[in-house]
Tab-separated table of C-alpha atoms and ligand atoms in Angstrom:
chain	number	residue	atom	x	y	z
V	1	UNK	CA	-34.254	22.077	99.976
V	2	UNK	CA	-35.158	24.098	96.953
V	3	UNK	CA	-38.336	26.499	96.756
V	4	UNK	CA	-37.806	29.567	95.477
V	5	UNK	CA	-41.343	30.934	96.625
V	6	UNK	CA	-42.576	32.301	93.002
V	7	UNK	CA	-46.053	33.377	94.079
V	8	UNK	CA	-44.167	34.951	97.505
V	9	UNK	CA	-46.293	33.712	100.147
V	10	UNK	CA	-45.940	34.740	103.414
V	11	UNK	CA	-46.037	31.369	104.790
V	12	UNK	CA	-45.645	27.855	104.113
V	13	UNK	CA	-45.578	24.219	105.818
V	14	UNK	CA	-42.462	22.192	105.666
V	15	UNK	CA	-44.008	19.135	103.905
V	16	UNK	CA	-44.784	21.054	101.054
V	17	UNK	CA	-41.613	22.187	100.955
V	18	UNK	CA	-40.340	18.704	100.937
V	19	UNK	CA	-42.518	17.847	98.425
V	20	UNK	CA	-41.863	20.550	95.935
V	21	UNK	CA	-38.607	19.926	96.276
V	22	UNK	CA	-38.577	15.874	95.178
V	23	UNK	CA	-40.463	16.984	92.646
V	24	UNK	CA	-38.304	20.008	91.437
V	25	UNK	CA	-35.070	17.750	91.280
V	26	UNK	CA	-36.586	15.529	90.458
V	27	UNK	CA	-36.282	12.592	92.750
V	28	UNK	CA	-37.729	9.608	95.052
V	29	UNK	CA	-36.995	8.055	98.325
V	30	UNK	CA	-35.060	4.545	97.720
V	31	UNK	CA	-35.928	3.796	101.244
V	32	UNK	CA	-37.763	4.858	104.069
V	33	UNK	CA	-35.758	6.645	106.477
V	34	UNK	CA	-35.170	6.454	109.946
V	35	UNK	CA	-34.974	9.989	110.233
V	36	UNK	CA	-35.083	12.800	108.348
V	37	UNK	CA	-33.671	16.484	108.417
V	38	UNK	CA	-35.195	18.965	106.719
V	39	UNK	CA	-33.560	22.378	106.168
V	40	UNK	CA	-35.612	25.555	105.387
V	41	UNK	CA	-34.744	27.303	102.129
V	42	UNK	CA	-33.188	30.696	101.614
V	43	UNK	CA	-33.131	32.714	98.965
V	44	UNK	CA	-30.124	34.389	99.626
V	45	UNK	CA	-27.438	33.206	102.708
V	46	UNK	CA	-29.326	35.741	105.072
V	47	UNK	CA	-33.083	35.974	103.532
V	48	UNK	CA	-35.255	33.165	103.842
V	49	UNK	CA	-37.459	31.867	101.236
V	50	UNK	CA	-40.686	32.378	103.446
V	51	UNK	CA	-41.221	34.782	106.624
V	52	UNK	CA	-42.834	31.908	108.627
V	53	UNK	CA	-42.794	27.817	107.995
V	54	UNK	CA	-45.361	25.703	109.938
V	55	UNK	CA	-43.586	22.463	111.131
V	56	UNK	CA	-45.598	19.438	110.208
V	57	UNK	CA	-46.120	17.405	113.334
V	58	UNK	CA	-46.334	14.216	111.037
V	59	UNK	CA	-45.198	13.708	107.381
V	60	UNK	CA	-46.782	11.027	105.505
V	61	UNK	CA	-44.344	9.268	103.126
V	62	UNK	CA	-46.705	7.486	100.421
V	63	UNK	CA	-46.016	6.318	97.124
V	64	UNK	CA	-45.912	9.525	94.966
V	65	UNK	CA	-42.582	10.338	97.078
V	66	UNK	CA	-41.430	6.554	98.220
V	67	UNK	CA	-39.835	4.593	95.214
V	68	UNK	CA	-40.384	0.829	95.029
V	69	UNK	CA	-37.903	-1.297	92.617
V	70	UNK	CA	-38.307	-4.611	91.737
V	71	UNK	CA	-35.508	-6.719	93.075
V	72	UNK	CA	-35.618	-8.572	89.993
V	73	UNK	CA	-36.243	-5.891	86.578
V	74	UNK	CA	-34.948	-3.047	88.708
V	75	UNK	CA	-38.273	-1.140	87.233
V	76	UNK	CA	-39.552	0.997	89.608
V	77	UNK	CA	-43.501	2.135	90.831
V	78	UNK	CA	-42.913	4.991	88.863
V	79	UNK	CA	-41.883	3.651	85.555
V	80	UNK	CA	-44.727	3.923	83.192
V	81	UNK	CA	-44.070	0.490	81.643
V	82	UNK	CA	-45.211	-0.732	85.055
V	83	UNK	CA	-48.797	-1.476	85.730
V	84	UNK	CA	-50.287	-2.672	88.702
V	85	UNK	CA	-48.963	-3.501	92.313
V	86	UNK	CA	-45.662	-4.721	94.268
V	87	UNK	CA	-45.056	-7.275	96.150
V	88	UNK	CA	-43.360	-8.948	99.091
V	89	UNK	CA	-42.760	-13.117	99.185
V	90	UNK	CA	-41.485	-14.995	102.141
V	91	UNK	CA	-39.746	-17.487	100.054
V	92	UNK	CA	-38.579	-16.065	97.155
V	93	UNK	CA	-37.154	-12.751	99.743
V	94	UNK	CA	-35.181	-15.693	101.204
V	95	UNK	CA	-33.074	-15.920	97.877
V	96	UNK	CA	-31.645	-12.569	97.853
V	97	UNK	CA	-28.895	-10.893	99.374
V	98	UNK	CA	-29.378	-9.115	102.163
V	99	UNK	CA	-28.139	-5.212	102.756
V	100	UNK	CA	-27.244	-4.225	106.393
V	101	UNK	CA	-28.718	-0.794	107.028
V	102	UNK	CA	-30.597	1.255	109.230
V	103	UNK	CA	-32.738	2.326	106.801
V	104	UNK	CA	-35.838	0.355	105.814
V	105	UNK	CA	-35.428	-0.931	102.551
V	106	UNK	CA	-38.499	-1.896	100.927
V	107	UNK	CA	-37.593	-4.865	98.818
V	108	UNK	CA	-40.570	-6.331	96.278
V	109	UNK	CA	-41.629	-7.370	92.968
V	110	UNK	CA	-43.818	-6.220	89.989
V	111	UNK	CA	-46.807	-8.470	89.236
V	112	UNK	CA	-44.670	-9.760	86.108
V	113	UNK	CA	-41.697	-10.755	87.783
V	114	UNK	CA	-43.225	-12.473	90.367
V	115	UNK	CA	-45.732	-14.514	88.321
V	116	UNK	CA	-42.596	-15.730	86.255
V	117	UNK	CA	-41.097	-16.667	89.438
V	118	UNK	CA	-44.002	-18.662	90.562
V	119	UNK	CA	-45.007	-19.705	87.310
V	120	UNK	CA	-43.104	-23.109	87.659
V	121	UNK	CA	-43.239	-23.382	91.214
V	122	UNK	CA	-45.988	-26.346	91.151
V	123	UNK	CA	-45.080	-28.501	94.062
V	124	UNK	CA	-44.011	-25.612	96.562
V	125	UNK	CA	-46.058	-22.735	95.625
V	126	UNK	CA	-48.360	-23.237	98.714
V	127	UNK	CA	-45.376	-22.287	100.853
V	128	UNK	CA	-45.105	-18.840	99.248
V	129	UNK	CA	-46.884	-16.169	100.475
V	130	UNK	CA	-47.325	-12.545	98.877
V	131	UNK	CA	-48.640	-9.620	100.735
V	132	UNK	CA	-48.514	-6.524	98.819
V	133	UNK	CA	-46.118	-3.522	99.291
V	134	UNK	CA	-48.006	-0.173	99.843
V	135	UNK	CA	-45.886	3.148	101.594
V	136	UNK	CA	-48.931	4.618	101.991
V	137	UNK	CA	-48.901	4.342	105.840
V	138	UNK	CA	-45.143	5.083	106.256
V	139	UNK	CA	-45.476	8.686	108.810
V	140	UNK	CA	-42.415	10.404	110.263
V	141	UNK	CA	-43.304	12.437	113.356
V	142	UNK	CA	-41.358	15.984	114.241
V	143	UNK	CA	-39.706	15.506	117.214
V	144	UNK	CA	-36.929	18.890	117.645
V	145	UNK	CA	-36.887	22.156	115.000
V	146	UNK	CA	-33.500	24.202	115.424
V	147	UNK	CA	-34.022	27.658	115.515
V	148	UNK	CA	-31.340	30.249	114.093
V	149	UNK	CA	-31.490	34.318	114.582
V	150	UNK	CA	-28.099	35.502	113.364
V	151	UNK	CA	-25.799	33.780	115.849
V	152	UNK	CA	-28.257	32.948	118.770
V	153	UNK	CA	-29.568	28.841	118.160
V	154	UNK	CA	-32.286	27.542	120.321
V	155	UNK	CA	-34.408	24.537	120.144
V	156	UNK	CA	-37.805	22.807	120.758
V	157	UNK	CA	-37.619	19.483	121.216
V	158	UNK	CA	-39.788	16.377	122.133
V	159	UNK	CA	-39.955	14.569	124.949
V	160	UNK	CA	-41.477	11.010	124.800
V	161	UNK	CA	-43.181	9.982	128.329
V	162	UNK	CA	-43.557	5.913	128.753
V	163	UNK	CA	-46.543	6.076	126.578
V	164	UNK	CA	-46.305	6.288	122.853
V	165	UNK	CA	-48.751	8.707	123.045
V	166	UNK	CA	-48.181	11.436	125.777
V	167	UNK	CA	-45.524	13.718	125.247
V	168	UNK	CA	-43.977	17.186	126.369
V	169	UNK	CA	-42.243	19.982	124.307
V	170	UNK	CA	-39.171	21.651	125.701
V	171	UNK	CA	-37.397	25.141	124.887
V	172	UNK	CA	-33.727	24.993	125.067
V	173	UNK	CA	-31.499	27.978	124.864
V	174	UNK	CA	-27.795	28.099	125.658
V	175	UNK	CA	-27.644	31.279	125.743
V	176	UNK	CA	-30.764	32.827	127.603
V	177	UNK	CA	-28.539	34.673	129.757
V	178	UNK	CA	-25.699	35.974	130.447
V	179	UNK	CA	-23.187	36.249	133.865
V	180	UNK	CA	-20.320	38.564	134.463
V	181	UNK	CA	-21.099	39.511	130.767
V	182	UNK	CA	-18.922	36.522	130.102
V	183	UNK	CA	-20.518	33.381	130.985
V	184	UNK	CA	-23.378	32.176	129.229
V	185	UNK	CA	-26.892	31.142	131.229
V	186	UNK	CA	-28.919	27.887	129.519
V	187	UNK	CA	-32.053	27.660	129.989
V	188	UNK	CA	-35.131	24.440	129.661
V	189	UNK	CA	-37.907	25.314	130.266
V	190	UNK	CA	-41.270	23.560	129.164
V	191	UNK	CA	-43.860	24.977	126.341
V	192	UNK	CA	-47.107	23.577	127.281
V	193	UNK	CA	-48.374	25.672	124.046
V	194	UNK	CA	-46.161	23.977	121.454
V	195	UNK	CA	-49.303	21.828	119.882
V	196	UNK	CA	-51.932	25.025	120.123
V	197	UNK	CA	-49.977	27.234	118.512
V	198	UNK	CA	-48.916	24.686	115.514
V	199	UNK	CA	-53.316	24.219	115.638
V	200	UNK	CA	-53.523	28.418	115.284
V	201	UNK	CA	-51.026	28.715	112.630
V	202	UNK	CA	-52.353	25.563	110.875
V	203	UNK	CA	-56.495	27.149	111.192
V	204	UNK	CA	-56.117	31.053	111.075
V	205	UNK	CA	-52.855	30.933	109.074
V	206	UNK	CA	-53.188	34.913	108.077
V	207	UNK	CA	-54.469	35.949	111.744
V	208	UNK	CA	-51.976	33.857	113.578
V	209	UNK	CA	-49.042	35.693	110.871
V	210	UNK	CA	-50.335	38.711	111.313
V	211	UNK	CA	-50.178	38.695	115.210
V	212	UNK	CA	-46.633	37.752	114.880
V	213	UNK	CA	-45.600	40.360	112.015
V	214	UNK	CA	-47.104	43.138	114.474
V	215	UNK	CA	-44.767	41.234	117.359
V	216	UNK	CA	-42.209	41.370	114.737
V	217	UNK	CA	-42.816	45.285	113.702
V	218	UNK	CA	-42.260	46.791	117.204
V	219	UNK	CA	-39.104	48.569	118.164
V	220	UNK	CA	-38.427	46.140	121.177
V	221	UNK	CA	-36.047	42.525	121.178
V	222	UNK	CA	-37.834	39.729	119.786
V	223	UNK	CA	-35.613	36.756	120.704
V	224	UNK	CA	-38.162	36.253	123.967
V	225	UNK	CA	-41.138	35.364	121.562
V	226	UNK	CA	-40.881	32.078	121.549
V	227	UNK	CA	-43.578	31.583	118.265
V	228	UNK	CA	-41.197	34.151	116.545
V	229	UNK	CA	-38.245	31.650	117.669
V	230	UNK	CA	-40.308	28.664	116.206
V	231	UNK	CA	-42.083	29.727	112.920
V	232	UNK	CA	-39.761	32.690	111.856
V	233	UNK	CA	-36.293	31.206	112.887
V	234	UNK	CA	-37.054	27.689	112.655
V	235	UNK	CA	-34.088	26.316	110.397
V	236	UNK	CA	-33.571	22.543	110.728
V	237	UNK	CA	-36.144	20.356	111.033
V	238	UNK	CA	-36.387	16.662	112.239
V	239	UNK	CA	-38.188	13.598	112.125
V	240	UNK	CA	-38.015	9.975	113.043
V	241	UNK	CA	-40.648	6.601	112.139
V	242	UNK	CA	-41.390	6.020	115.145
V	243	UNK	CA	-41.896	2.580	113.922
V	244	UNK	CA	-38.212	1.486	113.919
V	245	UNK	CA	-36.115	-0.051	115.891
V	246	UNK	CA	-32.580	0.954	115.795
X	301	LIG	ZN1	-39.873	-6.865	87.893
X	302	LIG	ZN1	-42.379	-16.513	95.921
């Protein structure tokens, strides 16, 4: 991702990031993904664009970032010819090829195209039904950020229980230890804290950064502070819809 950080701010969340960055290319979503990676910029190969990054627990993907084409004019939601709204129809849908992929394609119409469809559609029209076609709901949820200091990765990642709703964080390093000074030790361990500290560094952004540039500014190893791991190292992040099937 692109952002260069003109104003440099100490910190930033990664949707924002994603979003400057569509809109720097510029450039839309075709689809809604299953899941998405999203890399933290750097300035240079070894300086990052921002000290710390906030990982967004959810991303919402709405229709300022999600493209819509009609299947028929290939004019998109964005295309300022276009007025109005998109839409799905069961029958007409039928009629058109169908793509195999795992993403979800959102396949509609513009208000003009389908009225000409359905213009002469007299005896059958009844058996067409249009809903319209709104993004605005799409949301990706965070579920593991890869953390990088020089050569030493760890991760946090998400652990769904049965319930949708109820869910742990782990810490995984492969290289917490070490044996013989040869073998490397891994470690999992669980981070109860994971959704507080995202809260802190959401609320008191400058007193949560502060805390950890102090961490940060002492003469002693920082690779045990696990919120140093997460907002200052945190390098790839990911995110599913939790609302596919694949
Ligand atoms: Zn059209
Ligand atoms: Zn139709």
């Amino acid at each position: 991702m692109f952002d260069a950080n003109p104003h440099r701010l100490p910190s930033t969340n990664i949707a924002s990031i994603f979003r400057n960055s569509l809109s720097e290319i510029p450039a839309k979503l075709a689809t809604i993904p299953p899941f998405l990676v999203l890399v933290a910029p750097r300035h240079t190969r070894s300086q990052r664009s921002y000290r710390y990054i906030i990982p967004d627990r959810e991303i919402t993907l709405d229709n300022s970032i999600v493209q819509l084409v009609c299947l028929k004019c290939q004019k998109t939601n964005h295309d300022p010819e276009i007025s109005g709204e998109f839409y799905f129809c069961n029958e007409c849908h039928e009629g058109e090829s169908a793509t195999v992929t795992t993403d979800a394609i959102i396949t509609c119409y513009c208000t003009n195209c389908l009225s000409d469809m359905h213009k002469n559609l007299v005896r059958s029209i009844h058996t067409h039904h249009t809903k319209r076609v709104s993004s605005d709901k799409t949301k990706l949820n965070l579920f593991a950020v890869l953390c990088i200091e020089t050569s030493h990765y760890v991760a946090f990642v998400k652990c769904q229980e049965r319930s949708q709703f109820r869910h742990e964080w782990l810490f995984f390093d492969s290289m917490s230890d070490r044996m013989y000074d040869e073998q490397n030790v891994p470690l999992v361990d669980s981070v109860s804290e994971f959704d507080r500290w995202i809260d802190d560094a959401e609320k008191g952004k400058d007193d949560f950064f502060n805390w950890l540039d102090d961490r940060r500014g002492r003469k002693q190893p920082t690779s045990n502070i696990r919120q140093l791991r997460l907002f200052r190292d945190g390098a790839f992040f990911f995110y599913e819809n939790t609302n596919m099937n694949y």
